[in-house]
């Protein structure tokens, strides 16, 4: 048994506006959910969710605005050249992104925030991310990358590529799509996550058994006031929220 990450969930007060921003940012399509409180952002064309490689974006309405604390999870966007990086940053600012200072100092990447303040990075060209698509990585701040690697490597069917005291990296076993990266970040502020991963079982697997397996690995139940919903909210050993979705 194993799970696959299928969506990055972003909380927003205005799901439509933030969803449109991310669709334009990634060159993807935005589709309103039937509930009226969510916007799905996924690749254009004949895309059928869930995709074996793409990790989509799901923007969900919440009443609370983002706090001033930096999100513990963010997206890194890939670029193919210095000119592409400059063009993308300019285009994103035209779409409503604003510069963000998270203490990064003088770095070759650009830190921005979406229209509701969710931080993300536009990376300088890196060979590692040449074939990821627009999302280079989902980046998670944590206290112990080695512990996170042990949990997430066991939780998902992705391949573990790197583990050090400072960073752990996983990617789809297919060798395409974005990376999942855990960065050691001492003193990170623990706040409710406005960005988190949604995982999905494979057809034929039992969701309840998968949730039980995650609990045995160190996940804990999380009550966000979600009530009676078909998905299960959990927290990983470092306290990051994630959800296990139900197969439709």
PDB file of C-alpha atoms in Angstrom:
ATOM      1  CA  UNK A   1       0.000   0.000   0.000  1.00  0.00           C
ATOM      2  CA  UNK A   2       1.080   3.567  -0.655  1.00  0.00           C
ATOM      3  CA  UNK A   3      -0.327   7.016  -1.264  1.00  0.00           C
ATOM      4  CA  UNK A   4       0.356   9.586  -3.955  1.00  0.00           C
ATOM      5  CA  UNK A   5       0.372  13.370  -3.575  1.00  0.00           C
ATOM      6  CA  UNK A   6      -2.215  14.779  -5.962  1.00  0.00           C
ATOM      7  CA  UNK A   7      -2.844  18.372  -4.891  1.00  0.00           C
ATOM      8  CA  UNK A   8      -1.337  21.307  -3.082  1.00  0.00           C
ATOM      9  CA  UNK A   9      -4.173  22.775  -1.034  1.00  0.00           C
ATOM     10  CA  UNK A  10      -4.071  26.563  -0.559  1.00  0.00           C
ATOM     11  CA  UNK A  11      -6.492  28.288   1.808  1.00  0.00           C
ATOM     12  CA  UNK A  12      -7.794  31.688   0.728  1.00  0.00           C
ATOM     13  CA  UNK A  13     -10.548  34.141   1.591  1.00  0.00           C
ATOM     14  CA  UNK A  14     -11.283  34.542  -2.137  1.00  0.00           C
ATOM     15  CA  UNK A  15     -10.733  31.153  -3.767  1.00  0.00           C
ATOM     16  CA  UNK A  16     -11.717  32.402  -7.220  1.00  0.00           C
ATOM     17  CA  UNK A  17      -9.204  35.265  -7.301  1.00  0.00           C
ATOM     18  CA  UNK A  18      -6.348  33.211  -5.869  1.00  0.00           C
ATOM     19  CA  UNK A  19      -7.230  30.306  -8.148  1.00  0.00           C
ATOM     20  CA  UNK A  20      -7.138  32.587 -11.200  1.00  0.00           C
ATOM     21  CA  UNK A  21      -3.765  33.926 -10.090  1.00  0.00           C
ATOM     22  CA  UNK A  22      -2.243  30.455  -9.808  1.00  0.00           C
ATOM     23  CA  UNK A  23      -3.755  29.333 -13.096  1.00  0.00           C
ATOM     24  CA  UNK A  24      -2.163  32.306 -14.849  1.00  0.00           C
ATOM     25  CA  UNK A  25       1.093  31.841 -12.963  1.00  0.00           C
ATOM     26  CA  UNK A  26       1.408  28.181 -13.974  1.00  0.00           C
ATOM     27  CA  UNK A  27      -0.169  28.425 -17.425  1.00  0.00           C
ATOM     28  CA  UNK A  28      -2.897  26.009 -16.304  1.00  0.00           C
ATOM     29  CA  UNK A  29      -6.711  26.047 -16.209  1.00  0.00           C
ATOM     30  CA  UNK A  30      -8.887  27.099 -13.275  1.00  0.00           C
ATOM     31  CA  UNK A  31     -12.185  25.288 -12.701  1.00  0.00           C
ATOM     32  CA  UNK A  32     -14.725  26.151 -10.021  1.00  0.00           C
ATOM     33  CA  UNK A  33     -15.714  23.321  -7.737  1.00  0.00           C
ATOM     34  CA  UNK A  34     -19.314  22.253  -7.426  1.00  0.00           C
ATOM     35  CA  UNK A  35     -19.401  23.344  -3.772  1.00  0.00           C
ATOM     36  CA  UNK A  36     -18.763  26.969  -4.719  1.00  0.00           C
ATOM     37  CA  UNK A  37     -15.940  27.269  -2.176  1.00  0.00           C
ATOM     38  CA  UNK A  38     -13.031  25.810  -4.121  1.00  0.00           C
ATOM     39  CA  UNK A  39     -11.140  26.391  -7.365  1.00  0.00           C
ATOM     40  CA  UNK A  40      -9.126  23.575  -8.975  1.00  0.00           C
ATOM     41  CA  UNK A  41      -6.042  24.519 -10.971  1.00  0.00           C
ATOM     42  CA  UNK A  42      -4.601  21.901 -13.312  1.00  0.00           C
ATOM     43  CA  UNK A  43      -2.797  21.527 -16.634  1.00  0.00           C
ATOM     44  CA  UNK A  44      -4.595  22.597 -19.789  1.00  0.00           C
ATOM     45  CA  UNK A  45      -5.604  20.213 -22.553  1.00  0.00           C
ATOM     46  CA  UNK A  46      -6.953  16.703 -22.119  1.00  0.00           C
ATOM     47  CA  UNK A  47      -5.996  16.528 -18.469  1.00  0.00           C
ATOM     48  CA  UNK A  48      -7.817  14.012 -16.267  1.00  0.00           C
ATOM     49  CA  UNK A  49      -7.399  14.190 -12.502  1.00  0.00           C
ATOM     50  CA  UNK A  50      -5.766  12.439 -10.733  1.00  0.00           C
ATOM     51  CA  UNK A  51      -2.727  12.434 -12.979  1.00  0.00           C
ATOM     52  CA  UNK A  52       0.087   9.942 -12.319  1.00  0.00           C
ATOM     53  CA  UNK A  53       2.678  12.750 -12.262  1.00  0.00           C
ATOM     54  CA  UNK A  54       1.164  16.242 -12.037  1.00  0.00           C
ATOM     55  CA  UNK A  55       0.499  17.697  -8.588  1.00  0.00           C
ATOM     56  CA  UNK A  56      -2.374  20.153  -9.029  1.00  0.00           C
ATOM     57  CA  UNK A  57      -3.488  23.116  -6.928  1.00  0.00           C
ATOM     58  CA  UNK A  58      -6.745  23.315  -4.990  1.00  0.00           C
ATOM     59  CA  UNK A  59      -7.683  26.722  -3.574  1.00  0.00           C
ATOM     60  CA  UNK A  60     -10.260  26.460  -0.784  1.00  0.00           C
ATOM     61  CA  UNK A  61     -12.217  29.215   0.939  1.00  0.00           C
ATOM     62  CA  UNK A  62     -11.601  29.953   4.620  1.00  0.00           C
ATOM     63  CA  UNK A  63     -12.835  32.977   6.595  1.00  0.00           C
ATOM     64  CA  UNK A  64      -9.511  33.813   8.250  1.00  0.00           C
ATOM     65  CA  UNK A  65      -6.904  35.989   6.516  1.00  0.00           C
ATOM     66  CA  UNK A  66      -3.278  34.904   6.422  1.00  0.00           C
ATOM     67  CA  UNK A  67      -1.220  35.990   9.422  1.00  0.00           C
ATOM     68  CA  UNK A  68       2.085  37.811   9.061  1.00  0.00           C
ATOM     69  CA  UNK A  69       3.980  34.596   9.859  1.00  0.00           C
ATOM     70  CA  UNK A  70       5.696  32.907   6.927  1.00  0.00           C
ATOM     71  CA  UNK A  71       3.938  29.805   5.636  1.00  0.00           C
ATOM     72  CA  UNK A  72       5.752  26.570   6.463  1.00  0.00           C
ATOM     73  CA  UNK A  73       4.977  25.191   2.983  1.00  0.00           C
ATOM     74  CA  UNK A  74       5.504  27.009  -0.305  1.00  0.00           C
ATOM     75  CA  UNK A  75       5.944  26.433  -4.024  1.00  0.00           C
ATOM     76  CA  UNK A  76       9.136  26.947  -6.001  1.00  0.00           C
ATOM     77  CA  UNK A  77       8.555  27.793  -9.671  1.00  0.00           C
ATOM     78  CA  UNK A  78      10.995  26.642 -12.354  1.00  0.00           C
ATOM     79  CA  UNK A  79      12.553  28.770 -15.085  1.00  0.00           C
ATOM     80  CA  UNK A  80      14.669  27.852 -18.086  1.00  0.00           C
ATOM     81  CA  UNK A  81      16.888  30.942 -18.449  1.00  0.00           C
ATOM     82  CA  UNK A  82      17.713  34.252 -16.802  1.00  0.00           C
ATOM     83  CA  UNK A  83      15.448  35.969 -19.322  1.00  0.00           C
ATOM     84  CA  UNK A  84      12.611  33.570 -18.519  1.00  0.00           C
ATOM     85  CA  UNK A  85      13.043  34.210 -14.795  1.00  0.00           C
ATOM     86  CA  UNK A  86      12.894  37.990 -15.300  1.00  0.00           C
ATOM     87  CA  UNK A  87       9.879  37.713 -17.605  1.00  0.00           C
ATOM     88  CA  UNK A  88       8.033  35.426 -15.203  1.00  0.00           C
ATOM     89  CA  UNK A  89       8.661  37.677 -12.212  1.00  0.00           C
ATOM     90  CA  UNK A  90       7.421  40.705 -14.161  1.00  0.00           C
ATOM     91  CA  UNK A  91       4.324  38.841 -15.360  1.00  0.00           C
ATOM     92  CA  UNK A  92       3.511  37.584 -11.856  1.00  0.00           C
ATOM     93  CA  UNK A  93       3.790  41.091 -10.442  1.00  0.00           C
ATOM     94  CA  UNK A  94       1.398  42.303 -13.136  1.00  0.00           C
ATOM     95  CA  UNK A  95      -0.999  39.557 -11.992  1.00  0.00           C
ATOM     96  CA  UNK A  96      -0.915  40.817  -8.399  1.00  0.00           C
ATOM     97  CA  UNK A  97       2.124  39.166  -6.811  1.00  0.00           C
ATOM     98  CA  UNK A  98       4.170  41.318  -4.429  1.00  0.00           C
ATOM     99  CA  UNK A  99       7.803  41.095  -3.272  1.00  0.00           C
ATOM    100  CA  UNK A 100       8.211  39.190  -0.007  1.00  0.00           C
ATOM    101  CA  UNK A 101      11.029  39.379   2.526  1.00  0.00           C
ATOM    102  CA  UNK A 102      11.426  36.139   4.459  1.00  0.00           C
ATOM    103  CA  UNK A 103      15.007  36.866   5.455  1.00  0.00           C
ATOM    104  CA  UNK A 104      16.422  35.436   2.248  1.00  0.00           C
ATOM    105  CA  UNK A 105      19.116  38.094   1.831  1.00  0.00           C
ATOM    106  CA  UNK A 106      21.023  38.313  -1.461  1.00  0.00           C
ATOM    107  CA  UNK A 107      19.964  35.191  -3.373  1.00  0.00           C
ATOM    108  CA  UNK A 108      19.590  34.379  -7.091  1.00  0.00           C
ATOM    109  CA  UNK A 109      15.937  33.483  -6.763  1.00  0.00           C
ATOM    110  CA  UNK A 110      13.042  35.897  -6.285  1.00  0.00           C
ATOM    111  CA  UNK A 111      10.640  35.616  -3.362  1.00  0.00           C
ATOM    112  CA  UNK A 112       7.084  36.785  -4.019  1.00  0.00           C
ATOM    113  CA  UNK A 113       3.665  36.433  -2.408  1.00  0.00           C
ATOM    114  CA  UNK A 114       0.379  35.690  -4.129  1.00  0.00           C
ATOM    115  CA  UNK A 115      -2.568  38.145  -3.782  1.00  0.00           C
ATOM    116  CA  UNK A 116      -3.362  36.832  -0.283  1.00  0.00           C
ATOM    117  CA  UNK A 117       0.219  36.789   0.964  1.00  0.00           C
ATOM    118  CA  UNK A 118       1.207  33.160   0.405  1.00  0.00           C
ATOM    119  CA  UNK A 119       4.941  33.149  -0.247  1.00  0.00           C
ATOM    120  CA  UNK A 120       6.534  31.395  -3.223  1.00  0.00           C
ATOM    121  CA  UNK A 121       9.853  31.515  -5.076  1.00  0.00           C
ATOM    122  CA  UNK A 122      10.730  32.000  -8.720  1.00  0.00           C
ATOM    123  CA  UNK A 123      13.990  30.100  -9.057  1.00  0.00           C
ATOM    124  CA  UNK A 124      16.930  30.914 -11.240  1.00  0.00           C
ATOM    125  CA  UNK A 125      17.537  28.258 -13.932  1.00  0.00           C
ATOM    126  CA  UNK A 126      18.679  24.980 -12.368  1.00  0.00           C
ATOM    127  CA  UNK A 127      19.487  21.797 -14.245  1.00  0.00           C
ATOM    128  CA  UNK A 128      17.783  19.742 -11.541  1.00  0.00           C
ATOM    129  CA  UNK A 129      14.407  21.246 -12.414  1.00  0.00           C
ATOM    130  CA  UNK A 130      14.635  21.217 -16.214  1.00  0.00           C
ATOM    131  CA  UNK A 131      11.820  18.659 -16.617  1.00  0.00           C
ATOM    132  CA  UNK A 132       9.547  19.335 -13.649  1.00  0.00           C
ATOM    133  CA  UNK A 133       6.982  21.512 -15.380  1.00  0.00           C
ATOM    134  CA  UNK A 134       6.101  24.938 -13.923  1.00  0.00           C
ATOM    135  CA  UNK A 135       6.253  23.754 -10.299  1.00  0.00           C
ATOM    136  CA  UNK A 136       9.844  22.852  -9.490  1.00  0.00           C
ATOM    137  CA  UNK A 137       9.203  21.803  -5.906  1.00  0.00           C
ATOM    138  CA  UNK A 138       6.830  21.812  -2.981  1.00  0.00           C
ATOM    139  CA  UNK A 139       9.061  23.011  -0.147  1.00  0.00           C
ATOM    140  CA  UNK A 140       8.387  22.262   3.523  1.00  0.00           C
ATOM    141  CA  UNK A 141      10.142  23.980   6.441  1.00  0.00           C
ATOM    142  CA  UNK A 142      10.851  21.518   9.237  1.00  0.00           C
ATOM    143  CA  UNK A 143      13.020  20.877  12.288  1.00  0.00           C
ATOM    144  CA  UNK A 144      14.456  17.507  11.215  1.00  0.00           C
ATOM    145  CA  UNK A 145      14.648  16.587   7.508  1.00  0.00           C
ATOM    146  CA  UNK A 146      15.865  13.075   8.324  1.00  0.00           C
ATOM    147  CA  UNK A 147      12.781  12.349  10.434  1.00  0.00           C
ATOM    148  CA  UNK A 148      10.534  13.822   7.772  1.00  0.00           C
ATOM    149  CA  UNK A 149      12.241  11.690   5.130  1.00  0.00           C
ATOM    150  CA  UNK A 150      11.562   8.539   7.135  1.00  0.00           C
ATOM    151  CA  UNK A 151       7.880   9.369   7.516  1.00  0.00           C
ATOM    152  CA  UNK A 152       7.135  10.627   4.012  1.00  0.00           C
ATOM    153  CA  UNK A 153       9.209   7.958   2.284  1.00  0.00           C
ATOM    154  CA  UNK A 154       7.111   5.326   4.039  1.00  0.00           C
ATOM    155  CA  UNK A 155       3.850   7.234   3.549  1.00  0.00           C
ATOM    156  CA  UNK A 156       4.101   7.723  -0.229  1.00  0.00           C
ATOM    157  CA  UNK A 157       5.190   5.810  -3.306  1.00  0.00           C
ATOM    158  CA  UNK A 158       7.713   8.491  -4.301  1.00  0.00           C
ATOM    159  CA  UNK A 159      11.470   7.867  -4.429  1.00  0.00           C
ATOM    160  CA  UNK A 160      13.827   9.304  -1.824  1.00  0.00           C
ATOM    161  CA  UNK A 161      16.683  11.096  -3.619  1.00  0.00           C
ATOM    162  CA  UNK A 162      18.631  12.902  -0.916  1.00  0.00           C
ATOM    163  CA  UNK A 163      18.820  12.938   2.866  1.00  0.00           C
ATOM    164  CA  UNK A 164      21.121  15.181   4.889  1.00  0.00           C
ATOM    165  CA  UNK A 165      20.848  17.040   8.167  1.00  0.00           C
ATOM    166  CA  UNK A 166      19.709  20.091   6.205  1.00  0.00           C
ATOM    167  CA  UNK A 167      17.527  18.732   3.405  1.00  0.00           C
ATOM    168  CA  UNK A 168      15.559  15.710   2.234  1.00  0.00           C
ATOM    169  CA  UNK A 169      14.166  15.329  -1.284  1.00  0.00           C
ATOM    170  CA  UNK A 170      11.591  12.994  -2.822  1.00  0.00           C
ATOM    171  CA  UNK A 171      10.190  12.735  -6.335  1.00  0.00           C
ATOM    172  CA  UNK A 172       7.791  10.549  -8.282  1.00  0.00           C
ATOM    173  CA  UNK A 173       9.318   7.197  -9.182  1.00  0.00           C
ATOM    174  CA  UNK A 174       8.516   8.097 -12.798  1.00  0.00           C
ATOM    175  CA  UNK A 175      11.278  10.708 -12.650  1.00  0.00           C
ATOM    176  CA  UNK A 176       9.073  13.604 -13.739  1.00  0.00           C
ATOM    177  CA  UNK A 177       6.960  16.264 -12.078  1.00  0.00           C
ATOM    178  CA  UNK A 178       7.882  18.379  -9.057  1.00  0.00           C
ATOM    179  CA  UNK A 179      10.092  17.470  -6.122  1.00  0.00           C
ATOM    180  CA  UNK A 180       8.990  17.393  -2.499  1.00  0.00           C
ATOM    181  CA  UNK A 181      11.708  19.013  -0.412  1.00  0.00           C
ATOM    182  CA  UNK A 182      12.101  19.262   3.359  1.00  0.00           C
ATOM    183  CA  UNK A 183      14.409  22.047   4.539  1.00  0.00           C
ATOM    184  CA  UNK A 184      15.779  22.346   8.057  1.00  0.00           C
ATOM    185  CA  UNK A 185      14.462  25.649   9.387  1.00  0.00           C
ATOM    186  CA  UNK A 186      15.342  26.312  13.044  1.00  0.00           C
ATOM    187  CA  UNK A 187      12.841  28.347  14.988  1.00  0.00           C
ATOM    188  CA  UNK A 188      10.108  28.151  12.379  1.00  0.00           C
ATOM    189  CA  UNK A 189       6.847  29.550  13.711  1.00  0.00           C
ATOM    190  CA  UNK A 190       4.191  26.900  14.170  1.00  0.00           C
ATOM    191  CA  UNK A 191       0.950  28.327  12.797  1.00  0.00           C
ATOM    192  CA  UNK A 192      -2.073  26.684  11.175  1.00  0.00           C
ATOM    193  CA  UNK A 193      -1.003  25.633   7.686  1.00  0.00           C
ATOM    194  CA  UNK A 194      -2.533  27.640   4.845  1.00  0.00           C
ATOM    195  CA  UNK A 195      -0.744  25.402   2.337  1.00  0.00           C
ATOM    196  CA  UNK A 196      -0.668  21.620   2.616  1.00  0.00           C
ATOM    197  CA  UNK A 197      -0.531  18.411   0.599  1.00  0.00           C
ATOM    198  CA  UNK A 198      -3.519  16.234  -0.268  1.00  0.00           C
ATOM    199  CA  UNK A 199      -2.797  12.533  -0.746  1.00  0.00           C
ATOM    200  CA  UNK A 200      -4.907   9.919  -2.527  1.00  0.00           C
ATOM    201  CA  UNK A 201      -4.973   6.117  -2.316  1.00  0.00           C
ATOM    202  CA  UNK A 202      -4.684   4.043  -5.475  1.00  0.00           C
ATOM    203  CA  UNK A 203      -7.772   2.306  -6.893  1.00  0.00           C
ATOM    204  CA  UNK A 204      -8.405  -0.878  -4.968  1.00  0.00           C
ATOM    205  CA  UNK A 205      -6.614   0.324  -1.835  1.00  0.00           C
ATOM    206  CA  UNK A 206      -8.554   0.894   1.357  1.00  0.00           C
ATOM    207  CA  UNK A 207      -8.509   4.497   2.610  1.00  0.00           C
ATOM    208  CA  UNK A 208      -9.168   3.518   6.233  1.00  0.00           C
ATOM    209  CA  UNK A 209      -6.278   1.054   6.142  1.00  0.00           C
ATOM    210  CA  UNK A 210      -4.022   3.732   4.645  1.00  0.00           C
ATOM    211  CA  UNK A 211      -4.957   6.189   7.401  1.00  0.00           C
ATOM    212  CA  UNK A 212      -4.290   3.534  10.037  1.00  0.00           C
ATOM    213  CA  UNK A 213      -0.891   2.872   8.456  1.00  0.00           C
ATOM    214  CA  UNK A 214      -0.047   6.582   8.591  1.00  0.00           C
ATOM    215  CA  UNK A 215      -0.982   6.746  12.259  1.00  0.00           C
ATOM    216  CA  UNK A 216       1.332   3.806  12.912  1.00  0.00           C
ATOM    217  CA  UNK A 217       4.114   5.736  11.148  1.00  0.00           C
ATOM    218  CA  UNK A 218       3.628   8.706  13.482  1.00  0.00           C
ATOM    219  CA  UNK A 219       0.803  10.777  11.981  1.00  0.00           C
ATOM    220  CA  UNK A 220      -1.755  12.215  14.379  1.00  0.00           C
ATOM    221  CA  UNK A 221      -5.404  13.138  13.906  1.00  0.00           C
ATOM    222  CA  UNK A 222      -6.135  16.799  13.321  1.00  0.00           C
ATOM    223  CA  UNK A 223      -9.417  18.552  14.136  1.00  0.00           C
ATOM    224  CA  UNK A 224      -9.781  21.702  12.051  1.00  0.00           C
ATOM    225  CA  UNK A 225     -13.508  21.914  12.538  1.00  0.00           C
ATOM    226  CA  UNK A 226     -13.966  19.980   9.296  1.00  0.00           C
ATOM    227  CA  UNK A 227     -16.937  18.018  10.621  1.00  0.00           C
ATOM    228  CA  UNK A 228     -18.215  14.977   8.743  1.00  0.00           C
ATOM    229  CA  UNK A 229     -16.208  14.992   5.506  1.00  0.00           C
ATOM    230  CA  UNK A 230     -15.024  12.185   3.216  1.00  0.00           C
ATOM    231  CA  UNK A 231     -11.356  13.067   3.674  1.00  0.00           C
ATOM    232  CA  UNK A 232      -9.195  12.594   6.773  1.00  0.00           C
ATOM    233  CA  UNK A 233      -7.094  15.422   8.239  1.00  0.00           C
ATOM    234  CA  UNK A 234      -3.794  14.395   9.792  1.00  0.00           C
ATOM    235  CA  UNK A 235      -0.529  15.981  10.900  1.00  0.00           C
ATOM    236  CA  UNK A 236       2.914  14.560  10.175  1.00  0.00           C
ATOM    237  CA  UNK A 237       5.518  14.132  12.969  1.00  0.00           C
ATOM    238  CA  UNK A 238       6.612  17.771  12.570  1.00  0.00           C
ATOM    239  CA  UNK A 239       3.031  19.035  12.872  1.00  0.00           C
ATOM    240  CA  UNK A 240       2.336  19.805   9.220  1.00  0.00           C
ATOM    241  CA  UNK A 241      -1.269  19.338   8.180  1.00  0.00           C
ATOM    242  CA  UNK A 242      -2.130  17.014   5.301  1.00  0.00           C
ATOM    243  CA  UNK A 243      -5.268  15.259   4.090  1.00  0.00           C
ATOM    244  CA  UNK A 244      -6.001  11.775   2.794  1.00  0.00           C
ATOM    245  CA  UNK A 245      -8.730  12.078   0.202  1.00  0.00           C
ATOM    246  CA  UNK A 246     -11.391   9.510  -0.560  1.00  0.00           C
ATOM    247  CA  UNK A 247     -11.469   7.784  -3.928  1.00  0.00           C
ATOM    248  CA  UNK A 248     -14.504   9.023  -5.832  1.00  0.00           C
TER     249      UNK A 248
END
